[in-house]
Short mmCIF file of C-alpha atoms in Angstrom, two decimals:
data_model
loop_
_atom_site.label_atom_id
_atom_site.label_comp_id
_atom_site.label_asym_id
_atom_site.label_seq_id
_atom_site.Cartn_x
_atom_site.Cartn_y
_atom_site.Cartn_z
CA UNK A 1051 -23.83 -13.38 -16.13
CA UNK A 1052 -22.92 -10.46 -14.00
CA UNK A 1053 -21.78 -7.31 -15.90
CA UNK A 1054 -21.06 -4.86 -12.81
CA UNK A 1055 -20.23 -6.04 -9.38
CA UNK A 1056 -18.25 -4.19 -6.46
CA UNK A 1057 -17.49 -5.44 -2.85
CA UNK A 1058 -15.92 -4.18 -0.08
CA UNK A 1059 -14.71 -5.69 2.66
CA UNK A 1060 -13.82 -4.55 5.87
CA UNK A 1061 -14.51 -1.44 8.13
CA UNK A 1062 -13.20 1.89 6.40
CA UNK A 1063 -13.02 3.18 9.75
CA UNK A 1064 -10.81 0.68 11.11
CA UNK A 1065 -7.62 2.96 11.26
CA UNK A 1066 -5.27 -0.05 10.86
CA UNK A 1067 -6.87 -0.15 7.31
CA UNK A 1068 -8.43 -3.78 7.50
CA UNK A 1069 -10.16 -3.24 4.17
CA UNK A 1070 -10.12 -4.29 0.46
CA UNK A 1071 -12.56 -2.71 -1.90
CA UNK A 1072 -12.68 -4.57 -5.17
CA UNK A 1073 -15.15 -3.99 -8.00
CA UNK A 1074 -15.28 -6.27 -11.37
CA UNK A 1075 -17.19 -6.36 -14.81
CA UNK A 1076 -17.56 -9.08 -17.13
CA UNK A 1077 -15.94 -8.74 -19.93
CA UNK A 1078 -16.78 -10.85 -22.73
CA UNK A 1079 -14.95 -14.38 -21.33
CA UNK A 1080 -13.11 -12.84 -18.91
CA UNK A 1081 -13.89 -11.36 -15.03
CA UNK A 1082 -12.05 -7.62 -14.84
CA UNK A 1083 -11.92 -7.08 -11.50
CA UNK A 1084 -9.90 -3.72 -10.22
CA UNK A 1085 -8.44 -3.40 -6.81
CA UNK A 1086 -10.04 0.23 -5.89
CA UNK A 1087 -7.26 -0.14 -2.79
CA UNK A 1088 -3.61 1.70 -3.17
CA UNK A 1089 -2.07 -0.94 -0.43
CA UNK A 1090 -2.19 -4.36 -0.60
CA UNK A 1091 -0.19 -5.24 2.72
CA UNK A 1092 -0.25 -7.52 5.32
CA UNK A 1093 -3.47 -4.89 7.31
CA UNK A 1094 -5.63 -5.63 3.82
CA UNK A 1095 -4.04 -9.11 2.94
CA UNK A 1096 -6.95 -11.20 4.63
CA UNK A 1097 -9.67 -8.72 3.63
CA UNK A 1098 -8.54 -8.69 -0.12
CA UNK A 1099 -8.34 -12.90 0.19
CA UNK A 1100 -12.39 -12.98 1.36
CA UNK A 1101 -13.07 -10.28 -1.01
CA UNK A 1102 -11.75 -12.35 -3.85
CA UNK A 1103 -13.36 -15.22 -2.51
CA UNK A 1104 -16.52 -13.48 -3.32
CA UNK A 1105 -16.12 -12.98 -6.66
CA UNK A 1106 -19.12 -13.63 -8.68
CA UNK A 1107 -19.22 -16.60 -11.37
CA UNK A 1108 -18.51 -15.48 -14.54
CA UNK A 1109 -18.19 -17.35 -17.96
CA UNK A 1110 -15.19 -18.06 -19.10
CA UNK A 1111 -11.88 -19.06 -17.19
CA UNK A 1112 -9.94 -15.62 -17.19
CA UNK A 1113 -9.89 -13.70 -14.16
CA UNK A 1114 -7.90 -10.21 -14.99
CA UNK A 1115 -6.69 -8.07 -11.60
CA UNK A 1116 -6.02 -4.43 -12.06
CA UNK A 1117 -3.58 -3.39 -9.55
CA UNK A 1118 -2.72 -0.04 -11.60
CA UNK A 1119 -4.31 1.36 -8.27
CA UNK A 1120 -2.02 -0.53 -6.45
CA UNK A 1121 1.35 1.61 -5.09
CA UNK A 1122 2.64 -0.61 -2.69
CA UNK A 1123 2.74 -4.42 -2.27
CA UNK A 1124 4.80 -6.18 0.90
CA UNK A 1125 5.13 -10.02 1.29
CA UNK A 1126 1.64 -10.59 2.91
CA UNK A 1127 -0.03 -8.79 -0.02
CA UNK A 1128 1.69 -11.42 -2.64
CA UNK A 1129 1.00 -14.23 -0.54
CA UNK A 1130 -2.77 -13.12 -1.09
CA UNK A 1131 -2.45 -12.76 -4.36
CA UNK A 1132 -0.98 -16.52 -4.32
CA UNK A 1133 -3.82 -17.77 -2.34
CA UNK A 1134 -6.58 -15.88 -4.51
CA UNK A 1135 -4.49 -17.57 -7.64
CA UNK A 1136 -4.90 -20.80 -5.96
CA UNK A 1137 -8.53 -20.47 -4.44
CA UNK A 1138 -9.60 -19.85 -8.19
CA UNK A 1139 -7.98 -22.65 -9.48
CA UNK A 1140 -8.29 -24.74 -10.94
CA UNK A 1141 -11.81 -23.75 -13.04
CA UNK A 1142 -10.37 -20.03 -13.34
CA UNK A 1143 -7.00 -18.61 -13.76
CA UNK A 1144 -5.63 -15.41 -12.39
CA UNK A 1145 -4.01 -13.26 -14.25
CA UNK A 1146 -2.52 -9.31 -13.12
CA UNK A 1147 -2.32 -6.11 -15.32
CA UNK A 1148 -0.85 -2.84 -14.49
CA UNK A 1149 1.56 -3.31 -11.62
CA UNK A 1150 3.31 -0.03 -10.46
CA UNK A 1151 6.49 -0.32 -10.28
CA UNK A 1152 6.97 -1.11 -6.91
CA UNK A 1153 4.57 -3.71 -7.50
CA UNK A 1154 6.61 -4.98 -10.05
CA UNK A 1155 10.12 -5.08 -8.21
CA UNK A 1156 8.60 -7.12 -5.30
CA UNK A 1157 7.57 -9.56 -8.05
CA UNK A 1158 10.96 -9.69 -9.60
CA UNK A 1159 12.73 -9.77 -6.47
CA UNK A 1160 10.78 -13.02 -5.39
CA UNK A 1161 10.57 -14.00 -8.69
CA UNK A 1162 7.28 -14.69 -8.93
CA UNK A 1163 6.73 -12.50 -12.40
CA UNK A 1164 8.14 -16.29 -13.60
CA UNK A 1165 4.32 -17.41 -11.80
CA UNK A 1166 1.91 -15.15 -12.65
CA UNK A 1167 0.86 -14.16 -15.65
CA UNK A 1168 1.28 -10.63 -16.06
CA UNK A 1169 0.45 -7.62 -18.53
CA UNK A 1170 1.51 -4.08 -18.49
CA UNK A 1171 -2.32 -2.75 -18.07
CA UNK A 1172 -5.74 -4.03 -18.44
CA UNK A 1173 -6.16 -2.93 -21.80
CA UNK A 1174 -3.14 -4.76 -22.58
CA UNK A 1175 -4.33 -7.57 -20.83
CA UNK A 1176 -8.25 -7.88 -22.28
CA UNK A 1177 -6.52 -7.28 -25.88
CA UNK A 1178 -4.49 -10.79 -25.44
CA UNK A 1179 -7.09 -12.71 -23.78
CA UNK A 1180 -9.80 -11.51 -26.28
CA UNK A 1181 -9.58 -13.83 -28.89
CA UNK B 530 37.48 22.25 -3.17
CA UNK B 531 33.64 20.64 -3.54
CA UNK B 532 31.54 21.86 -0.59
CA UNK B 533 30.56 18.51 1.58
CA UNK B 534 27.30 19.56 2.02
CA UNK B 535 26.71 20.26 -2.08
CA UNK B 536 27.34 15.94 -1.80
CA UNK B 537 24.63 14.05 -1.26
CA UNK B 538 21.02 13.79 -0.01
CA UNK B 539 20.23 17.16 2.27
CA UNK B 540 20.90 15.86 5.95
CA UNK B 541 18.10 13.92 7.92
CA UNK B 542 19.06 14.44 11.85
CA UNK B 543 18.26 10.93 13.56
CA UNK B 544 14.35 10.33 14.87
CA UNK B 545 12.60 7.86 16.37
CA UNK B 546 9.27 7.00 16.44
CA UNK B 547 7.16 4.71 18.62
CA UNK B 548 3.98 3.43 18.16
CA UNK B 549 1.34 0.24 18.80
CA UNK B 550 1.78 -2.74 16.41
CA UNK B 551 -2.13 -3.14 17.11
CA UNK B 552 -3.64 0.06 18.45
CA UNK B 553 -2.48 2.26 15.32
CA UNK B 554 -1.25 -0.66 13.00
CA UNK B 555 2.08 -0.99 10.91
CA UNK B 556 0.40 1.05 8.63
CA UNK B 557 0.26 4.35 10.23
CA UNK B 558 3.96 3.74 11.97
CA UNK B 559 4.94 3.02 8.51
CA UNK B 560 3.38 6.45 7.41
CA UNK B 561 4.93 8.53 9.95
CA UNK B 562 8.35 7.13 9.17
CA UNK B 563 8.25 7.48 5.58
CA UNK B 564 6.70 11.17 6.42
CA UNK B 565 10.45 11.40 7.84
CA UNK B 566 12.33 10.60 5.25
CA UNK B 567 10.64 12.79 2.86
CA UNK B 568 13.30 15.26 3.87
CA UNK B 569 15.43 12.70 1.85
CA UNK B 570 14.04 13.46 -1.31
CA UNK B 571 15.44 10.17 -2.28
CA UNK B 572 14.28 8.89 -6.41
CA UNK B 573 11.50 6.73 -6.25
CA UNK B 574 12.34 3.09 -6.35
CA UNK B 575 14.37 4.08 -3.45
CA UNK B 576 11.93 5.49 -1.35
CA UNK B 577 9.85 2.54 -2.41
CA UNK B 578 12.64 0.32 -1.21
CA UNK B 579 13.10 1.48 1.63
CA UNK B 580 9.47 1.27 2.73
CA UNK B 581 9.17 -2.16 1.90
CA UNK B 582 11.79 -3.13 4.13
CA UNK B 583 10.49 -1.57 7.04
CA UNK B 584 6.94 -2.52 5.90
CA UNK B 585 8.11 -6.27 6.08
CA UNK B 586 10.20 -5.72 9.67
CA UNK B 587 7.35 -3.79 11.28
CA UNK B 588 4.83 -6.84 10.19
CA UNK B 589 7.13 -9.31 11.26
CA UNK B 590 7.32 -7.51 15.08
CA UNK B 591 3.26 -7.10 14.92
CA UNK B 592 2.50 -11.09 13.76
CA UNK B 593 5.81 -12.89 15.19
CA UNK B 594 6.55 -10.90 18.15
CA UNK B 595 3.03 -9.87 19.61
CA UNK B 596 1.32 -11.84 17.51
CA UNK B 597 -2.35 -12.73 19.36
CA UNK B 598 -0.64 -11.83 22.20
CA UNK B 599 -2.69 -9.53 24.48
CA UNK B 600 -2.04 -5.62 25.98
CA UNK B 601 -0.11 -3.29 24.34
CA UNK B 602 2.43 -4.07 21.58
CA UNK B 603 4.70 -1.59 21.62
CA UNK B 604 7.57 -0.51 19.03
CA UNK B 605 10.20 1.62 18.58
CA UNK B 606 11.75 2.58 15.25
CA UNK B 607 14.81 4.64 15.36
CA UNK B 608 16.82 5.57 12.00
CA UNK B 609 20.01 7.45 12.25
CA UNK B 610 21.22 8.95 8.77
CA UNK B 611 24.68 8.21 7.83
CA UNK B 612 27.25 8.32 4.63
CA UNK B 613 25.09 6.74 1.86
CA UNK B 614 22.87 4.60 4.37
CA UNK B 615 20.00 4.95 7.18
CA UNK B 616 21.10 2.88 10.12
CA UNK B 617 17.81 1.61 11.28
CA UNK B 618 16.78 0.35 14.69
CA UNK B 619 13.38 -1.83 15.50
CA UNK B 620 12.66 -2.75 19.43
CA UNK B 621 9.54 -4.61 20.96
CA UNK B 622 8.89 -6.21 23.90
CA UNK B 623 7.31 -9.33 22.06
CA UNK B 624 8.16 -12.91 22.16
CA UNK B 625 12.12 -13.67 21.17
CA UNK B 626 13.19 -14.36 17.94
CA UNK B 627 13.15 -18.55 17.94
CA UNK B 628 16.36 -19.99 18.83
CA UNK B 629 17.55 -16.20 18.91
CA UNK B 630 18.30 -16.04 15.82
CA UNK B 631 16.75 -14.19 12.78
CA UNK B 632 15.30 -16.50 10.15
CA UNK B 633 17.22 -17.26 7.31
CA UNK B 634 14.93 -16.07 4.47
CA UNK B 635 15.72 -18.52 2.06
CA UNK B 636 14.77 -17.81 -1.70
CA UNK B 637 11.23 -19.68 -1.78
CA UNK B 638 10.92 -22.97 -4.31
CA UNK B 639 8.62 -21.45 -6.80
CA UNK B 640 8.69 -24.04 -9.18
CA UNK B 641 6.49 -25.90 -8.50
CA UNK B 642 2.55 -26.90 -8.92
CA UNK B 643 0.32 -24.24 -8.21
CA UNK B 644 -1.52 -25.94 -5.38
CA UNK B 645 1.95 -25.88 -3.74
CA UNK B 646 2.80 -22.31 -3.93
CA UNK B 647 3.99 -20.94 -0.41
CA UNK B 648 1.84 -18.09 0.16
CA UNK B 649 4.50 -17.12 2.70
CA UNK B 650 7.80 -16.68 4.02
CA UNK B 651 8.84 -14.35 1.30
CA UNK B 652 9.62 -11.39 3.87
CA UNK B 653 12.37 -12.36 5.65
CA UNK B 654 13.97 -13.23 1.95
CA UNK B 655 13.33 -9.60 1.23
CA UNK B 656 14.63 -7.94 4.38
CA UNK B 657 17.81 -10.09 3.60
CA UNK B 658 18.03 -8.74 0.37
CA UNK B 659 17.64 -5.20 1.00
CA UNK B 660 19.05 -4.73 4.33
CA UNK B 661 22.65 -5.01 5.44
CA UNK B 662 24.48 -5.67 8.20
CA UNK B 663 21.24 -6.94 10.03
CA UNK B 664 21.84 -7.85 13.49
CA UNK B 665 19.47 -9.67 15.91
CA UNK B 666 19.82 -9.40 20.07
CA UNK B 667 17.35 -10.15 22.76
CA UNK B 668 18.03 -7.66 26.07
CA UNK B 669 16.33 -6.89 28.79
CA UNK B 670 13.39 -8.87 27.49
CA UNK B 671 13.41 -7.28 24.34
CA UNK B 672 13.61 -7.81 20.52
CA UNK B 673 16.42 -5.14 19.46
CA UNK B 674 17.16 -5.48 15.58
CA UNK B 675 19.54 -3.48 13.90
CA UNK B 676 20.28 -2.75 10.41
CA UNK B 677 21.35 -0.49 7.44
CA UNK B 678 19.81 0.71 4.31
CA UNK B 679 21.76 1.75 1.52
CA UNK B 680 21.43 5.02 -0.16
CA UNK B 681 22.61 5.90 -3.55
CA UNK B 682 22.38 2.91 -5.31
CA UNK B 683 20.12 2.23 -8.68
CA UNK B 684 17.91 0.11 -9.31
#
């Protein structure tokens, strides 16, 4: 069982941002895992897809993503977020805490807030699946 | 009598900005364009609006247009400030628009089983939303879109 675990992915010096730095901690049953990135846009959609591919097995079937670090989201960075949803199914389920609100508006416009799971922080968010 | 310029955001003169969809990335055109409209002082979800927009047009030019296409990928973002909008212009030299036409961005079927999700074609649904008057043309072997932004609104 892991209890600290970062990754990143991708070349900090690549100035077209190609990289997705994501660290995670086991939290009882479920996998915290915080996006350490601010954008999560179509330059750091493919690196924040392998970098959640990497995610280390964890008991339990939560995963929890922090994206209060998160200030901007475009249409490739919630089509990674579908495709990490869907890589972990269907043993683990993804859930998100703390979108910004810019975050959030890109989800409502889209209306995928009716698809994920989400929870106004991570505290929030390890306080309901706790239990 | 109410002084015009007392109305309003404080005036933006028109810019344009060009850049590399590959060399520099969206990113850093994105950057410099929202450095611009700083002088805007526009409330947050606005600015945030905005940016998403031209975050989703930008990408579109860099993976539709030029794509793995190779050589330079050049664009050109112009935005002209006018009453309560930004009149926004986006031209590259990448591959036309299929059957001319911009797509038409479609709300996505969401409901449905999670191993049939669509994981894309959510941006041109969100340019359509936010933009207006959005206007496609292929000349002189390039991509020239056109559209406005609206200023003012809430939300």
């Amino acid at each position: 069982m892991v209890s600290k675990w970062a990754y990143a992915f991708g070349d900090r010096n690549d100035p077209s941002g190609r990289v997705m730095h994501l660290s995670a901690q086991a939290k009882d049953r479920t996998c915290l895992v915080t996006a350490e990135e601010e954008r999560l846009d179509a330059a750091a959609a493919l690196a924040f897809k392998e970098a959640m591919r990497r995610l280390p097995e964890t008991a339990g079937h939560i995963v929890l993503l922090d994206l209060s670090r998160v200030t901007f989201l475009d249409s490739s960075g919630l089509g990674a977020l579908v495709a990490a949803m869907k890589a972990l199914a269907p043993t683990r389920e993804l859930r998100l805490a703390g979108l910004t609100p810019p975050v959030r508006k890109v989800f409502e416009l889209t209306r995928m807030d009716q698809v994920f799971v989400l929870y106004e922080s991570a505290e929030a968010a390890l306080d309901a699946c706790l239990d | 009598m109410p002084n015009p310029a007392s109305l309003g955001p404080p005036p933006l003169p028109p810019f344009r900005l060009g850049g590399d969809a590959r060399r520099e990335g969206v990113r850093a055109l994105l950057r410099r364009a929202m450095a611009r409209l700083e002088a805007l002082d526009l409330p947050e979800p606005e600015r945030a609006r905005i940016e998403l927009v031209l975050a989703e047009v930008l990408n579109n030019v860099a993976l539709h247009a030029y794509g793995d296409r190779p050589g330079p990928c050049p664009i050109r973002l112009t935005c002209r400030p006018g009453i309560g909008n930004l009149a926004i212009g986006v031209c590259d030299s990448g591959h036309p628009m299929p059957d001319g036409r911009l797509p038409a961005g479609r709300p996505q079927q969401i409901n449905l089983p999670l191993a049939d999700l669509p994981e894309g074609g959510f941006g041109w649904f969100l340019i359509r939303g936010l933009a207006e008057d959005l206007q496609y043309e292929r000349r002189s072997g390039r991509n020239h879109l056109q559209f406005r932004l609206p200023l003012g609104r809430s939300g």
